[in-house]
Amino acid sequence: MGLNHASNAGCQLTYMQGITTAIEVMAPCPYFMEAVSMLKGVENIELGIHLTLNAEWTNYKWRPLTHCPSITDANGYFFKQVWNKKEKAVSDALNDQKWDINEIERELRAQIELILNHLPQTNHITLHMGFSSCGDIIETCIRKLAAEYRLIYWGNEYRNSNWGKKQNVTQIRFWDDKSDTTVGLAVKATLKTLSELKPGNYIFIDHPAQNTEEMQSLGYSADDNVASKRETVTNVLTNLEVIKYIREHDHIRLVGYGDFE
């Protein structure tokens, strides 16, 4: 939460009316304070800090909380990518910069402290687009901060097949989020996946939102249908058939990060 109103509202629906058990908040984003107002006083939901060092949208950017010129572009915004996807004369990726670990630590610490100041019940950390892959020293820094602030941190989850192994947790998808996947197909696939799960611990991670003009206007070069897809996430996680199936099957229990500590 924090990205924009469409994302905040979508996430809110999934934890108020759906099956979401954990929400992460991005401190540098423009709608952070709206997220705070939505989450204050909410019970039965785990809150996390989604540490952020890039701003991937084409028409929508955010700046760091601290002065950290080694990880910002000429306009003072975070770089667009964590890793460069194409060869470019001038890179817009964090990994290609001569970043200063001291600046990174100050920024991450500021994000943690801002969120804890407003939402002290926060209990875990995740990473936006897996930026700790830019260097082991960044991962070490995050682990140090997690220990200092007594926050749960499972490591870099982004495209990491080993993530969650220590906790015996497997990351799964409920449906294939192709552009032509309707809510009906996604619900059907979710019910099928739930019915076929073997005994174990599973985690589903996604981005609920509402498909509004605001969400459509952000511009995401990797996916023109991101607003529609994110509304599908909201609709599936609040779907009455999905909720009913989980309630009627005692072997399925909704849990959070804290249940594995």
mmCIF file of C-alpha atoms in Angstrom:
data_model
loop_
_atom_site.group_PDB
_atom_site.id
_atom_site.type_symbol
_atom_site.label_atom_id
_atom_site.label_comp_id
_atom_site.label_asym_id
_atom_site.label_seq_id
_atom_site.Cartn_x
_atom_site.Cartn_y
_atom_site.Cartn_z
ATOM 1 C CA MET A 1 0.000 0.000 0.000
ATOM 2 C CA GLY A 2 1.016 3.598 -0.499
ATOM 3 C CA LEU A 3 1.421 3.496 -4.278
ATOM 4 C CA ASN A 4 -1.828 5.299 -5.132
ATOM 5 C CA HIS A 5 -5.487 5.387 -4.131
ATOM 6 C CA ALA A 6 -6.475 2.562 -6.486
ATOM 7 C CA SER A 7 -3.923 0.258 -4.863
ATOM 8 C CA ASN A 8 -4.789 1.337 -1.331
ATOM 9 C CA ALA A 9 -8.494 0.782 -1.949
ATOM 10 C CA GLY A 10 -7.927 -2.593 -3.594
ATOM 11 C CA CYS A 11 -5.742 -3.813 -0.752
ATOM 12 C CA GLN A 12 -8.235 -2.554 1.808
ATOM 13 C CA LEU A 13 -11.020 -4.568 0.202
ATOM 14 C CA THR A 14 -8.947 -7.750 0.328
ATOM 15 C CA TYR A 15 -8.168 -7.539 4.030
ATOM 16 C CA MET A 16 -11.576 -6.192 5.101
ATOM 17 C CA GLN A 17 -13.734 -8.452 2.940
ATOM 18 C CA GLY A 18 -11.367 -11.110 1.626
ATOM 19 C CA ILE A 19 -8.656 -13.596 2.539
ATOM 20 C CA THR A 20 -5.560 -11.385 2.720
ATOM 21 C CA THR A 21 -3.571 -11.898 5.929
ATOM 22 C CA ALA A 22 -0.621 -9.532 5.385
ATOM 23 C CA ILE A 23 -0.163 -6.114 3.785
ATOM 24 C CA GLU A 24 3.104 -4.325 3.002
ATOM 25 C CA VAL A 25 3.468 -0.541 2.947
ATOM 26 C CA MET A 26 5.862 1.553 0.821
ATOM 27 C CA ALA A 27 7.057 4.597 2.761
ATOM 28 C CA PRO A 28 8.373 6.800 -0.117
ATOM 29 C CA CYS A 29 5.201 6.598 -2.208
ATOM 30 C CA PRO A 30 2.794 9.559 -2.477
ATOM 31 C CA TYR A 31 -0.206 7.777 -0.953
ATOM 32 C CA PHE A 32 1.624 6.537 2.132
ATOM 33 C CA MET A 33 -0.363 8.691 4.558
ATOM 34 C CA GLU A 34 -3.661 7.509 3.088
ATOM 35 C CA ALA A 35 -2.470 3.943 3.649
ATOM 36 C CA VAL A 36 -1.660 4.828 7.255
ATOM 37 C CA SER A 37 -5.169 6.203 7.813
ATOM 38 C CA MET A 38 -6.675 3.024 6.349
ATOM 39 C CA LEU A 39 -4.529 0.676 8.430
ATOM 40 C CA LYS A 40 -4.586 2.364 11.831
ATOM 41 C CA GLY A 41 -6.707 0.383 14.255
ATOM 42 C CA VAL A 42 -7.201 -2.523 11.860
ATOM 43 C CA GLU A 43 -6.911 -5.872 13.613
ATOM 44 C CA ASN A 44 -6.300 -9.396 12.310
ATOM 45 C CA ILE A 45 -3.912 -8.241 9.597
ATOM 46 C CA GLU A 46 -0.131 -8.346 9.606
ATOM 47 C CA LEU A 47 1.681 -5.244 8.422
ATOM 48 C CA GLY A 48 5.035 -5.194 6.700
ATOM 49 C CA ILE A 49 7.543 -2.676 5.377
ATOM 50 C CA HIS A 50 8.096 -3.009 1.638
ATOM 51 C CA LEU A 51 11.550 -1.443 1.419
ATOM 52 C CA THR A 52 11.869 0.486 -1.835
ATOM 53 C CA LEU A 53 14.834 1.761 -3.865
ATOM 54 C CA ASN A 54 13.334 2.162 -7.341
ATOM 55 C CA ALA A 55 10.281 3.669 -9.056
ATOM 56 C CA GLU A 56 9.328 1.565 -12.073
ATOM 57 C CA TRP A 57 6.314 3.442 -13.469
ATOM 58 C CA THR A 58 6.647 5.564 -16.615
ATOM 59 C CA ASN A 59 4.405 8.493 -15.661
ATOM 60 C CA TYR A 60 4.570 8.275 -11.893
ATOM 61 C CA LYS A 61 7.666 8.577 -9.711
ATOM 62 C CA TRP A 62 8.712 9.001 -6.104
ATOM 63 C CA ARG A 63 11.774 10.297 -4.329
ATOM 64 C CA PRO A 64 13.664 8.918 -1.340
ATOM 65 C CA LEU A 65 13.044 10.146 2.187
ATOM 66 C CA THR A 66 16.696 11.109 2.636
ATOM 67 C CA HIS A 67 19.399 12.855 0.621
ATOM 68 C CA CYS A 68 20.996 9.976 -1.296
ATOM 69 C CA PRO A 69 22.327 11.160 -4.686
ATOM 70 C CA SER A 70 24.072 7.874 -5.461
ATOM 71 C CA ILE A 71 20.708 6.093 -5.838
ATOM 72 C CA THR A 72 18.672 8.814 -7.565
ATOM 73 C CA ASP A 73 18.513 10.127 -11.116
ATOM 74 C CA ALA A 74 19.119 13.665 -12.398
ATOM 75 C CA ASN A 75 15.603 14.677 -11.332
ATOM 76 C CA GLY A 76 16.030 13.369 -7.803
ATOM 77 C CA TYR A 77 13.769 10.349 -8.299
ATOM 78 C CA PHE A 78 14.681 6.735 -7.651
ATOM 79 C CA PHE A 79 15.960 4.970 -10.763
ATOM 80 C CA LYS A 80 13.348 3.138 -12.824
ATOM 81 C CA GLN A 81 14.812 -0.363 -12.644
ATOM 82 C CA VAL A 82 16.797 -2.436 -10.194
ATOM 83 C CA TRP A 83 18.544 -4.288 -13.039
ATOM 84 C CA ASN A 84 18.907 -3.123 -16.635
ATOM 85 C CA LYS A 85 16.725 -5.144 -18.993
ATOM 86 C CA LYS A 86 18.295 -3.739 -22.167
ATOM 87 C CA GLU A 87 21.647 -2.304 -23.109
ATOM 88 C CA LYS A 88 21.406 1.474 -22.853
ATOM 89 C CA ALA A 89 23.905 4.276 -23.269
ATOM 90 C CA VAL A 90 22.663 5.779 -20.012
ATOM 91 C CA SER A 91 21.341 3.218 -17.571
ATOM 92 C CA ASP A 92 18.173 3.775 -15.565
ATOM 93 C CA ALA A 93 18.944 0.827 -13.278
ATOM 94 C CA LEU A 94 20.131 0.932 -9.683
ATOM 95 C CA ASN A 95 22.592 -1.901 -10.216
ATOM 96 C CA ASP A 96 24.566 0.096 -12.798
ATOM 97 C CA GLN A 97 25.137 3.046 -10.467
ATOM 98 C CA LYS A 98 28.045 3.660 -8.114
ATOM 99 C CA TRP A 99 25.752 3.462 -5.125
ATOM 100 C CA ASP A 100 26.935 4.290 -1.639
ATOM 101 C CA ILE A 101 25.995 1.681 0.978
ATOM 102 C CA ASN A 102 25.923 4.363 3.681
ATOM 103 C CA GLU A 103 23.302 6.298 1.721
ATOM 104 C CA ILE A 104 21.319 3.115 1.161
ATOM 105 C CA GLU A 105 21.384 2.277 4.866
ATOM 106 C CA ARG A 106 20.240 5.780 5.834
ATOM 107 C CA GLU A 107 17.368 5.591 3.363
ATOM 108 C CA LEU A 108 16.244 2.130 4.449
ATOM 109 C CA ARG A 109 16.455 3.131 8.096
ATOM 110 C CA ALA A 110 14.329 6.223 7.386
ATOM 111 C CA GLN A 111 11.680 4.107 5.646
ATOM 112 C CA ILE A 112 11.578 1.654 8.546
ATOM 113 C CA GLU A 113 11.329 4.376 11.174
ATOM 114 C CA LEU A 114 8.623 6.316 9.326
ATOM 115 C CA ILE A 115 6.400 3.264 9.058
ATOM 116 C CA LEU A 116 7.035 2.119 12.636
ATOM 117 C CA ASN A 117 6.248 5.627 13.860
ATOM 118 C CA HIS A 118 2.803 5.529 12.246
ATOM 119 C CA LEU A 119 2.121 1.776 12.332
ATOM 120 C CA PRO A 120 4.012 0.358 15.337
ATOM 121 C CA GLN A 121 2.316 -3.036 14.991
ATOM 122 C CA THR A 122 4.364 -3.698 11.828
ATOM 123 C CA ASN A 123 6.226 -7.005 12.149
ATOM 124 C CA HIS A 124 8.100 -7.832 8.940
ATOM 125 C CA ILE A 125 10.151 -6.593 5.985
ATOM 126 C CA THR A 126 9.936 -7.427 2.283
ATOM 127 C CA LEU A 127 11.799 -5.936 -0.680
ATOM 128 C CA HIS A 128 10.490 -4.074 -3.712
ATOM 129 C CA MET A 129 11.783 -5.831 -6.835
ATOM 130 C CA GLY A 130 14.508 -7.630 -4.907
ATOM 131 C CA PHE A 131 17.043 -4.805 -4.837
ATOM 132 C CA SER A 132 19.390 -6.619 -2.436
ATOM 133 C CA SER A 133 20.482 -8.681 -5.455
ATOM 134 C CA CYS A 134 22.614 -5.657 -6.408
ATOM 135 C CA GLY A 135 25.171 -6.619 -3.786
ATOM 136 C CA ASP A 136 25.727 -8.887 -0.797
ATOM 137 C CA ILE A 137 26.544 -5.832 1.297
ATOM 138 C CA ILE A 138 22.981 -4.573 0.758
ATOM 139 C CA GLU A 139 21.532 -7.892 1.909
ATOM 140 C CA THR A 140 23.784 -7.776 4.978
ATOM 141 C CA CYS A 141 22.597 -4.236 5.701
ATOM 142 C CA ILE A 142 18.929 -5.268 5.522
ATOM 143 C CA ARG A 143 19.489 -8.213 7.852
ATOM 144 C CA LYS A 144 21.244 -5.910 10.320
ATOM 145 C CA LEU A 145 18.355 -3.440 10.251
ATOM 146 C CA ALA A 146 15.772 -6.211 10.601
ATOM 147 C CA ALA A 147 17.550 -7.501 13.701
ATOM 148 C CA GLU A 148 17.949 -3.996 15.144
ATOM 149 C CA TYR A 149 14.258 -3.157 14.753
ATOM 150 C CA ARG A 150 13.124 -6.710 15.609
ATOM 151 C CA LEU A 151 11.384 -7.263 12.307
ATOM 152 C CA ILE A 152 10.909 -10.576 10.524
ATOM 153 C CA TYR A 153 12.898 -10.836 7.301
ATOM 154 C CA TRP A 154 13.020 -13.965 5.160
ATOM 155 C CA GLY A 155 15.481 -12.631 2.620
ATOM 156 C CA ASN A 156 15.139 -11.529 -0.990
ATOM 157 C CA GLU A 157 11.936 -13.081 -2.335
ATOM 158 C CA TYR A 158 12.199 -11.719 -5.875
ATOM 159 C CA ARG A 159 12.757 -14.566 -8.347
ATOM 160 C CA ASN A 160 14.472 -16.560 -5.608
ATOM 161 C CA SER A 161 13.613 -20.269 -5.678
ATOM 162 C CA ASN A 162 15.129 -20.747 -2.222
ATOM 163 C CA TRP A 163 13.036 -18.047 -0.567
ATOM 164 C CA GLY A 164 10.948 -19.384 2.321
ATOM 165 C CA LYS A 165 12.765 -22.722 2.428
ATOM 166 C CA LYS A 166 14.015 -22.121 5.987
ATOM 167 C CA GLN A 167 10.396 -21.629 7.086
ATOM 168 C CA ASN A 168 9.241 -24.529 4.882
ATOM 169 C CA VAL A 169 7.010 -22.151 2.914
ATOM 170 C CA THR A 170 6.376 -22.505 -0.831
ATOM 171 C CA GLN A 171 5.367 -19.550 -2.991
ATOM 172 C CA ILE A 172 2.473 -20.395 -5.335
ATOM 173 C CA ARG A 173 0.311 -18.851 -8.043
ATOM 174 C CA PHE A 174 -3.441 -19.456 -8.126
ATOM 175 C CA TRP A 175 -3.921 -18.531 -11.780
ATOM 176 C CA ASP A 176 -2.045 -17.520 -14.913
ATOM 177 C CA ASP A 177 -2.338 -13.738 -15.109
ATOM 178 C CA LYS A 178 -2.431 -13.438 -18.891
ATOM 179 C CA SER A 179 -4.164 -10.383 -20.290
ATOM 180 C CA ASP A 180 -7.188 -12.448 -21.374
ATOM 181 C CA THR A 181 -7.704 -14.141 -17.987
ATOM 182 C CA THR A 182 -11.178 -13.192 -16.758
ATOM 183 C CA VAL A 183 -12.169 -13.088 -13.097
ATOM 184 C CA GLY A 184 -14.267 -16.199 -13.677
ATOM 185 C CA LEU A 185 -11.302 -18.141 -15.050
ATOM 186 C CA ALA A 186 -9.074 -16.885 -12.240
ATOM 187 C CA VAL A 187 -11.597 -17.959 -9.591
ATOM 188 C CA LYS A 188 -11.963 -21.370 -11.214
ATOM 189 C CA ALA A 189 -8.182 -21.812 -11.299
ATOM 190 C CA THR A 190 -7.888 -20.692 -7.672
ATOM 191 C CA LEU A 191 -10.467 -23.217 -6.495
ATOM 192 C CA LYS A 192 -8.715 -25.949 -8.474
ATOM 193 C CA THR A 193 -5.341 -25.029 -6.970
ATOM 194 C CA LEU A 194 -6.772 -25.019 -3.444
ATOM 195 C CA SER A 195 -8.368 -28.428 -3.981
ATOM 196 C CA GLU A 196 -5.087 -29.931 -5.176
ATOM 197 C CA LEU A 197 -2.747 -28.549 -2.504
ATOM 198 C CA LYS A 198 -0.677 -31.115 -0.654
ATOM 199 C CA PRO A 199 -0.101 -30.729 3.110
ATOM 200 C CA GLY A 200 2.343 -27.879 3.678
ATOM 201 C CA ASN A 201 2.770 -24.132 4.008
ATOM 202 C CA TYR A 202 2.090 -21.849 1.055
ATOM 203 C CA ILE A 203 2.258 -18.129 0.347
ATOM 204 C CA PHE A 204 0.539 -16.167 -2.421
ATOM 205 C CA ILE A 205 1.950 -12.702 -3.137
ATOM 206 C CA ASP A 206 0.287 -10.185 -5.451
ATOM 207 C CA HIS A 207 -0.825 -6.580 -5.968
ATOM 208 C CA PRO A 208 -4.538 -5.867 -5.424
ATOM 209 C CA ALA A 209 -5.845 -2.648 -6.946
ATOM 210 C CA GLN A 210 -8.868 -1.145 -8.654
ATOM 211 C CA ASN A 211 -8.969 -0.684 -12.415
ATOM 212 C CA THR A 212 -9.492 3.071 -12.470
ATOM 213 C CA GLU A 213 -8.265 5.885 -14.710
ATOM 214 C CA GLU A 214 -5.763 6.724 -11.990
ATOM 215 C CA MET A 215 -4.300 3.208 -12.079
ATOM 216 C CA GLN A 216 -4.323 3.085 -15.882
ATOM 217 C CA SER A 217 -2.476 6.392 -16.149
ATOM 218 C CA LEU A 218 0.652 5.293 -14.274
ATOM 219 C CA GLY A 219 2.190 3.626 -17.319
ATOM 220 C CA TYR A 220 4.036 0.338 -16.953
ATOM 221 C CA SER A 221 6.285 -0.504 -19.883
ATOM 222 C CA ALA A 222 6.332 -4.215 -19.060
ATOM 223 C CA ASP A 223 2.540 -4.640 -19.124
ATOM 224 C CA ASP A 224 -0.187 -2.483 -20.701
ATOM 225 C CA ASN A 225 -2.884 -4.421 -18.819
ATOM 226 C CA VAL A 226 -1.496 -4.065 -15.312
ATOM 227 C CA ALA A 227 -4.535 -2.142 -13.987
ATOM 228 C CA SER A 228 -6.972 -4.789 -15.198
ATOM 229 C CA LYS A 229 -4.819 -7.624 -13.874
ATOM 230 C CA ARG A 230 -4.524 -6.031 -10.459
ATOM 231 C CA GLU A 231 -8.282 -5.601 -10.217
ATOM 232 C CA THR A 232 -8.590 -9.306 -10.994
ATOM 233 C CA VAL A 233 -6.400 -9.960 -7.948
ATOM 234 C CA THR A 234 -8.765 -7.876 -5.812
ATOM 235 C CA ASN A 235 -11.823 -9.654 -7.176
ATOM 236 C CA VAL A 236 -10.421 -13.148 -6.628
ATOM 237 C CA LEU A 237 -9.217 -12.475 -3.084
ATOM 238 C CA THR A 238 -12.681 -11.160 -2.161
ATOM 239 C CA ASN A 239 -14.651 -13.731 -4.167
ATOM 240 C CA LEU A 240 -17.421 -15.379 -2.149
ATOM 241 C CA GLU A 241 -16.821 -18.809 -3.701
ATOM 242 C CA VAL A 242 -13.165 -18.701 -2.729
ATOM 243 C CA ILE A 243 -13.959 -17.521 0.801
ATOM 244 C CA LYS A 244 -16.656 -20.192 1.178
ATOM 245 C CA TYR A 245 -14.311 -22.949 0.001
ATOM 246 C CA ILE A 246 -11.646 -21.985 2.538
ATOM 247 C CA ARG A 247 -14.162 -21.737 5.386
ATOM 248 C CA GLU A 248 -15.643 -25.139 4.585
ATOM 249 C CA HIS A 249 -12.303 -26.952 4.494
ATOM 250 C CA ASP A 250 -10.787 -27.206 7.950
ATOM 251 C CA HIS A 251 -7.419 -28.348 6.608
ATOM 252 C CA ILE A 252 -6.906 -24.890 5.062
ATOM 253 C CA ARG A 253 -5.817 -22.262 7.588
ATOM 254 C CA LEU A 254 -4.975 -18.660 6.768
ATOM 255 C CA VAL A 255 -1.719 -17.630 8.457
ATOM 256 C CA GLY A 256 0.883 -14.867 8.375
ATOM 257 C CA TYR A 257 4.612 -14.313 8.735
ATOM 258 C CA GLY A 258 4.403 -14.301 12.518
ATOM 259 C CA ASP A 259 3.087 -17.867 12.579
ATOM 260 C CA PHE A 260 6.496 -19.132 11.447
ATOM 261 C CA GLU A 261 8.596 -17.387 14.092
#
